[in-house]
Amino acid sequence: ALNTTFEGTAQSSMLSDLYDGVISDSLQCTECGYDSCKEVRFNDLCLTIKDDFSNVFNDSLEKALAFYLHIERLEGDNQYECSQCNK
């Protein structure tokens, strides 16, 4: 692929410079309010266009990005244990 083609050249970071990004992944405990935040590097985003299981249909890039970035409440089997209050 292109990334191996440019290895050892002045353009070795060209693809990374153009396409890599960083997103902040944040969790906030609803009990104590503790915020856990980490930065995650990416070079592509998996955007949901249509998901019949969740009844989601995004008919534009803007809607797909908004859905990707929406705040999600983790409940039941989907929730994490807070490292501060252990709840």
Tab-separated table of N, CA and C in Angstrom:
chain	number	residue	atom	x	y	z
A	1	ALA	N	0.841	-1.188	0.000
A	1	ALA	CA	0.000	0.000	0.000
A	1	ALA	C	0.882	1.246	0.000
A	2	LEU	N	0.247	2.391	-0.061
A	2	LEU	CA	0.983	3.647	-0.147
A	2	LEU	C	1.876	3.903	1.061
A	3	ASN	N	1.410	3.523	2.263
A	3	ASN	CA	2.226	3.795	3.456
A	3	ASN	C	3.575	3.083	3.401
A	4	THR	N	3.643	1.897	2.818
A	4	THR	CA	4.936	1.215	2.694
A	4	THR	C	5.755	1.780	1.535
A	5	THR	N	5.092	2.328	0.542
A	5	THR	CA	5.786	2.945	-0.590
A	5	THR	C	6.614	4.144	-0.139
A	6	PHE	N	6.082	4.907	0.827
A	6	PHE	CA	6.741	6.133	1.283
A	6	PHE	C	7.700	5.924	2.445
A	7	GLU	N	7.810	4.699	2.980
A	7	GLU	CA	8.711	4.441	4.110
A	7	GLU	C	10.132	4.845	3.770
A	8	GLY	N	10.780	5.561	4.712
A	8	GLY	CA	12.159	5.961	4.532
A	8	GLY	C	12.359	7.164	3.623
A	9	THR	N	11.261	7.808	3.218
A	9	THR	CA	11.364	8.988	2.357
A	9	THR	C	10.885	10.220	3.121
A	10	ALA	N	11.085	11.371	2.513
A	10	ALA	CA	10.630	12.626	3.124
A	10	ALA	C	9.102	12.667	3.235
A	11	GLN	N	8.407	11.852	2.458
A	11	GLN	CA	6.942	11.811	2.475
A	11	GLN	C	6.389	10.720	3.397
A	12	SER	N	7.218	10.146	4.254
A	12	SER	CA	6.789	8.999	5.062
A	12	SER	C	5.600	9.306	5.968
A	13	SER	N	5.437	10.543	6.379
A	13	SER	CA	4.317	10.876	7.261
A	13	SER	C	3.160	11.540	6.511
A	14	MET	N	3.243	11.585	5.188
A	14	MET	CA	2.236	12.297	4.395
A	14	MET	C	0.816	11.773	4.639
A	15	LEU	N	0.597	10.469	4.575
A	15	LEU	CA	-0.744	9.921	4.764
A	15	LEU	C	-1.243	10.159	6.186
A	16	SER	N	-0.353	9.978	7.147
A	16	SER	CA	-0.731	10.228	8.535
A	16	SER	C	-1.075	11.700	8.754
A	17	ASP	N	-0.275	12.590	8.178
A	17	ASP	CA	-0.524	14.032	8.306
A	17	ASP	C	-1.865	14.421	7.700
A	18	LEU	N	-2.241	13.761	6.608
A	18	LEU	CA	-3.485	14.096	5.913
A	18	LEU	C	-4.723	13.472	6.543
A	19	TYR	N	-4.606	12.234	7.012
A	19	TYR	CA	-5.807	11.482	7.359
A	19	TYR	C	-5.963	11.112	8.834
A	20	ASP	N	-4.921	11.189	9.635
A	20	ASP	CA	-5.054	10.820	11.045
A	20	ASP	C	-5.705	11.952	11.831
A	21	GLY	N	-6.417	11.573	12.871
A	21	GLY	CA	-7.046	12.542	13.749
A	21	GLY	C	-7.056	12.014	15.161
A	22	VAL	N	-7.550	12.825	16.074
A	22	VAL	CA	-7.656	12.442	17.480
A	22	VAL	C	-9.053	12.821	17.954
A	23	ILE	N	-9.696	11.900	18.651
A	23	ILE	CA	-11.003	12.177	19.232
A	23	ILE	C	-10.912	11.915	20.734
A	24	SER	N	-11.590	12.719	21.512
A	24	SER	CA	-11.617	12.527	22.961
A	24	SER	C	-12.795	11.640	23.315
A	25	ASP	N	-12.517	10.550	23.992
A	25	ASP	CA	-13.533	9.621	24.467
A	25	ASP	C	-13.731	9.910	25.944
A	26	SER	N	-14.918	10.314	26.327
A	26	SER	CA	-15.150	10.772	27.689
A	26	SER	C	-16.292	10.003	28.340
A	27	LEU	N	-16.099	9.641	29.592
A	27	LEU	CA	-17.143	9.006	30.398
A	27	LEU	C	-17.328	9.827	31.663
A	28	GLN	N	-18.582	10.066	32.046
A	28	GLN	CA	-18.856	10.793	33.283
A	28	GLN	C	-19.772	9.943	34.156
A	29	CYS	N	-19.350	9.734	35.398
A	29	CYS	CA	-20.131	8.958	36.350
A	29	CYS	C	-21.367	9.764	36.765
A	30	THR	N	-22.535	9.128	36.708
A	30	THR	CA	-23.767	9.816	37.105
A	30	THR	C	-23.931	9.856	38.621
A	31	GLU	N	-23.129	9.071	39.343
A	31	GLU	CA	-23.196	9.061	40.811
A	31	GLU	C	-22.333	10.159	41.423
A	32	CYS	N	-21.036	10.189	41.087
A	32	CYS	CA	-20.108	11.132	41.733
A	32	CYS	C	-19.650	12.262	40.805
A	33	GLY	N	-19.971	12.170	39.506
A	33	GLY	CA	-19.602	13.214	38.566
A	33	GLY	C	-18.185	13.120	38.022
A	34	TYR	N	-17.426	12.087	38.405
A	34	TYR	CA	-16.047	11.925	37.943
A	34	TYR	C	-16.002	11.787	36.425
A	35	ASP	N	-15.090	12.527	35.794
A	35	ASP	CA	-14.882	12.461	34.348
A	35	ASP	C	-13.647	11.638	34.041
A	36	SER	N	-13.789	10.646	33.174
A	36	SER	CA	-12.670	9.870	32.668
A	36	SER	C	-12.555	10.197	31.186
A	37	CYS	N	-11.401	10.680	30.767
A	37	CYS	CA	-11.240	11.121	29.384
A	37	CYS	C	-9.943	10.540	28.816
A	38	LYS	N	-10.020	10.033	27.594
A	38	LYS	CA	-8.812	9.562	26.919
A	38	LYS	C	-8.892	9.977	25.453
A	39	GLU	N	-7.727	10.218	24.879
A	39	GLU	CA	-7.652	10.567	23.468
A	39	GLU	C	-7.343	9.317	22.653
A	40	VAL	N	-8.063	9.165	21.555
A	40	VAL	CA	-7.926	8.002	20.694
A	40	VAL	C	-7.580	8.482	19.282
A	41	ARG	N	-6.498	7.935	18.728
A	41	ARG	CA	-6.097	8.293	17.356
A	41	ARG	C	-6.921	7.455	16.373
A	42	PHE	N	-7.244	8.056	15.243
A	42	PHE	CA	-7.986	7.343	14.204
A	42	PHE	C	-7.534	7.809	12.833
A	43	ASN	N	-7.792	6.981	11.833
A	43	ASN	CA	-7.562	7.400	10.455
A	43	ASN	C	-8.798	7.175	9.596
A	44	ASP	N	-9.868	6.727	10.227
A	44	ASP	CA	-11.167	6.683	9.567
A	44	ASP	C	-12.246	6.639	10.635
A	45	LEU	N	-13.448	6.997	10.262
A	45	LEU	CA	-14.590	6.957	11.173
A	45	LEU	C	-15.623	6.000	10.603
A	46	CYS	N	-16.196	5.190	11.460
A	46	CYS	CA	-17.278	4.303	11.043
A	46	CYS	C	-18.593	5.003	11.368
A	47	LEU	N	-19.191	5.605	10.367
A	47	LEU	CA	-20.428	6.354	10.557
A	47	LEU	C	-21.621	5.483	10.194
A	48	THR	N	-22.652	5.533	11.021
A	48	THR	CA	-23.862	4.763	10.780
A	48	THR	C	-24.735	5.492	9.768
A	49	ILE	N	-25.056	4.808	8.683
A	49	ILE	CA	-25.968	5.348	7.685
A	49	ILE	C	-27.365	4.794	7.938
A	50	LYS	N	-27.436	3.475	8.036
A	50	LYS	CA	-28.718	2.831	8.306
A	50	LYS	C	-28.489	1.648	9.223
A	51	ASP	N	-29.283	1.577	10.286
A	51	ASP	CA	-29.195	0.471	11.234
A	51	ASP	C	-30.621	0.090	11.613
A	52	ASP	N	-31.124	-0.968	10.998
A	52	ASP	CA	-32.501	-1.396	11.257
A	52	ASP	C	-32.689	-1.873	12.694
A	53	PHE	N	-31.647	-2.450	13.297
A	53	PHE	CA	-31.739	-2.951	14.669
A	53	PHE	C	-32.036	-1.810	15.645
A	54	SER	N	-31.348	-0.677	15.473
A	54	SER	CA	-31.535	0.483	16.352
A	54	SER	C	-32.512	1.499	15.770
A	55	ASN	N	-33.090	1.192	14.609
A	55	ASN	CA	-34.022	2.086	13.936
A	55	ASN	C	-33.391	3.451	13.664
A	56	VAL	N	-32.156	3.429	13.106
A	56	VAL	CA	-31.415	4.655	12.806
A	56	VAL	C	-31.296	4.783	11.299
A	57	PHE	N	-31.584	5.984	10.790
A	57	PHE	CA	-31.377	6.286	9.381
A	57	PHE	C	-30.828	7.705	9.279
A	58	ASN	N	-29.584	7.812	8.824
A	58	ASN	CA	-28.936	9.108	8.637
A	58	ASN	C	-28.794	9.339	7.133
A	59	ASP	N	-29.541	10.292	6.613
A	59	ASP	CA	-29.537	10.520	5.167
A	59	ASP	C	-28.577	11.615	4.721
A	60	SER	N	-27.669	12.039	5.614
A	60	SER	CA	-26.654	13.019	5.233
A	60	SER	C	-25.411	12.814	6.092
A	61	LEU	N	-24.304	13.337	5.622
A	61	LEU	CA	-23.060	13.256	6.382
A	61	LEU	C	-23.206	13.989	7.708
A	62	GLU	N	-23.883	15.126	7.706
A	62	GLU	CA	-24.068	15.907	8.925
A	62	GLU	C	-24.837	15.110	9.982
A	63	LYS	N	-25.907	14.420	9.563
A	63	LYS	CA	-26.691	13.613	10.504
A	63	LYS	C	-25.872	12.431	11.021
A	64	ALA	N	-25.092	11.803	10.140
A	64	ALA	CA	-24.261	10.668	10.554
A	64	ALA	C	-23.199	11.112	11.562
A	65	LEU	N	-22.582	12.271	11.342
A	65	LEU	CA	-21.600	12.799	12.294
A	65	LEU	C	-22.252	13.163	13.619
A	66	ALA	N	-23.420	13.786	13.574
A	66	ALA	CA	-24.135	14.140	14.805
A	66	ALA	C	-24.481	12.884	15.600
A	67	PHE	N	-24.911	11.817	14.903
A	67	PHE	CA	-25.222	10.563	15.581
A	67	PHE	C	-23.977	9.947	16.200
A	68	TYR	N	-22.856	10.006	15.476
A	68	TYR	CA	-21.588	9.468	15.966
A	68	TYR	C	-21.139	10.194	17.237
A	69	LEU	N	-21.376	11.496	17.292
A	69	LEU	CA	-20.899	12.320	18.401
A	69	LEU	C	-21.928	12.519	19.515
A	70	HIS	N	-23.121	11.932	19.384
A	70	HIS	CA	-24.150	12.166	20.394
A	70	HIS	C	-23.769	11.547	21.746
A	71	ILE	N	-24.295	12.136	22.790
A	71	ILE	CA	-24.048	11.639	24.150
A	71	ILE	C	-24.890	10.391	24.365
A	72	GLU	N	-24.252	9.367	24.885
A	72	GLU	CA	-24.919	8.090	25.116
A	72	GLU	C	-24.899	7.784	26.610
A	73	ARG	N	-26.043	7.437	27.164
A	73	ARG	CA	-26.120	7.052	28.567
A	73	ARG	C	-25.926	5.537	28.650
A	74	LEU	N	-24.901	5.112	29.391
A	74	LEU	CA	-24.612	3.686	29.538
A	74	LEU	C	-25.393	3.154	30.735
A	75	GLU	N	-26.232	2.144	30.477
A	75	GLU	CA	-27.091	1.588	31.520
A	75	GLU	C	-27.071	0.063	31.448
A	76	GLY	N	-27.424	-0.574	32.572
A	76	GLY	CA	-27.529	-2.025	32.598
A	76	GLY	C	-26.210	-2.706	32.277
A	77	ASP	N	-26.264	-3.693	31.377
A	77	ASP	CA	-25.072	-4.448	30.980
A	77	ASP	C	-24.075	-3.598	30.202
A	78	ASN	N	-24.495	-2.426	29.762
A	78	ASN	CA	-23.667	-1.556	28.935
A	78	ASN	C	-22.855	-0.550	29.762
A	79	GLN	N	-23.030	-0.531	31.077
A	79	GLN	CA	-22.370	0.509	31.878
A	79	GLN	C	-21.034	0.053	32.446
A	80	TYR	N	-20.195	1.057	32.744
A	80	TYR	CA	-18.884	0.835	33.326
A	80	TYR	C	-18.949	1.039	34.832
A	81	GLU	N	-17.961	0.487	35.530
A	81	GLU	CA	-17.819	0.768	36.968
A	81	GLU	C	-16.873	1.953	37.108
A	82	CYS	N	-17.299	2.953	37.871
A	82	CYS	CA	-16.510	4.160	38.073
A	82	CYS	C	-15.263	3.830	38.885
A	83	SER	N	-14.119	4.325	38.448
A	83	SER	CA	-12.853	4.071	39.150
A	83	SER	C	-12.727	4.932	40.410
A	84	GLN	N	-13.586	5.930	40.572
A	84	GLN	CA	-13.548	6.791	41.761
A	84	GLN	C	-14.461	6.256	42.871
A	85	CYS	N	-15.726	6.029	42.550
A	85	CYS	CA	-16.699	5.638	43.586
A	85	CYS	C	-17.069	4.166	43.530
A	86	ASN	N	-16.581	3.444	42.517
A	86	ASN	CA	-16.829	2.003	42.333
A	86	ASN	C	-18.302	1.652	42.188
A	87	LYS	N	-19.093	2.575	41.676
A	87	LYS	CA	-20.516	2.279	41.432
A	87	LYS	C	-20.770	2.132	39.958
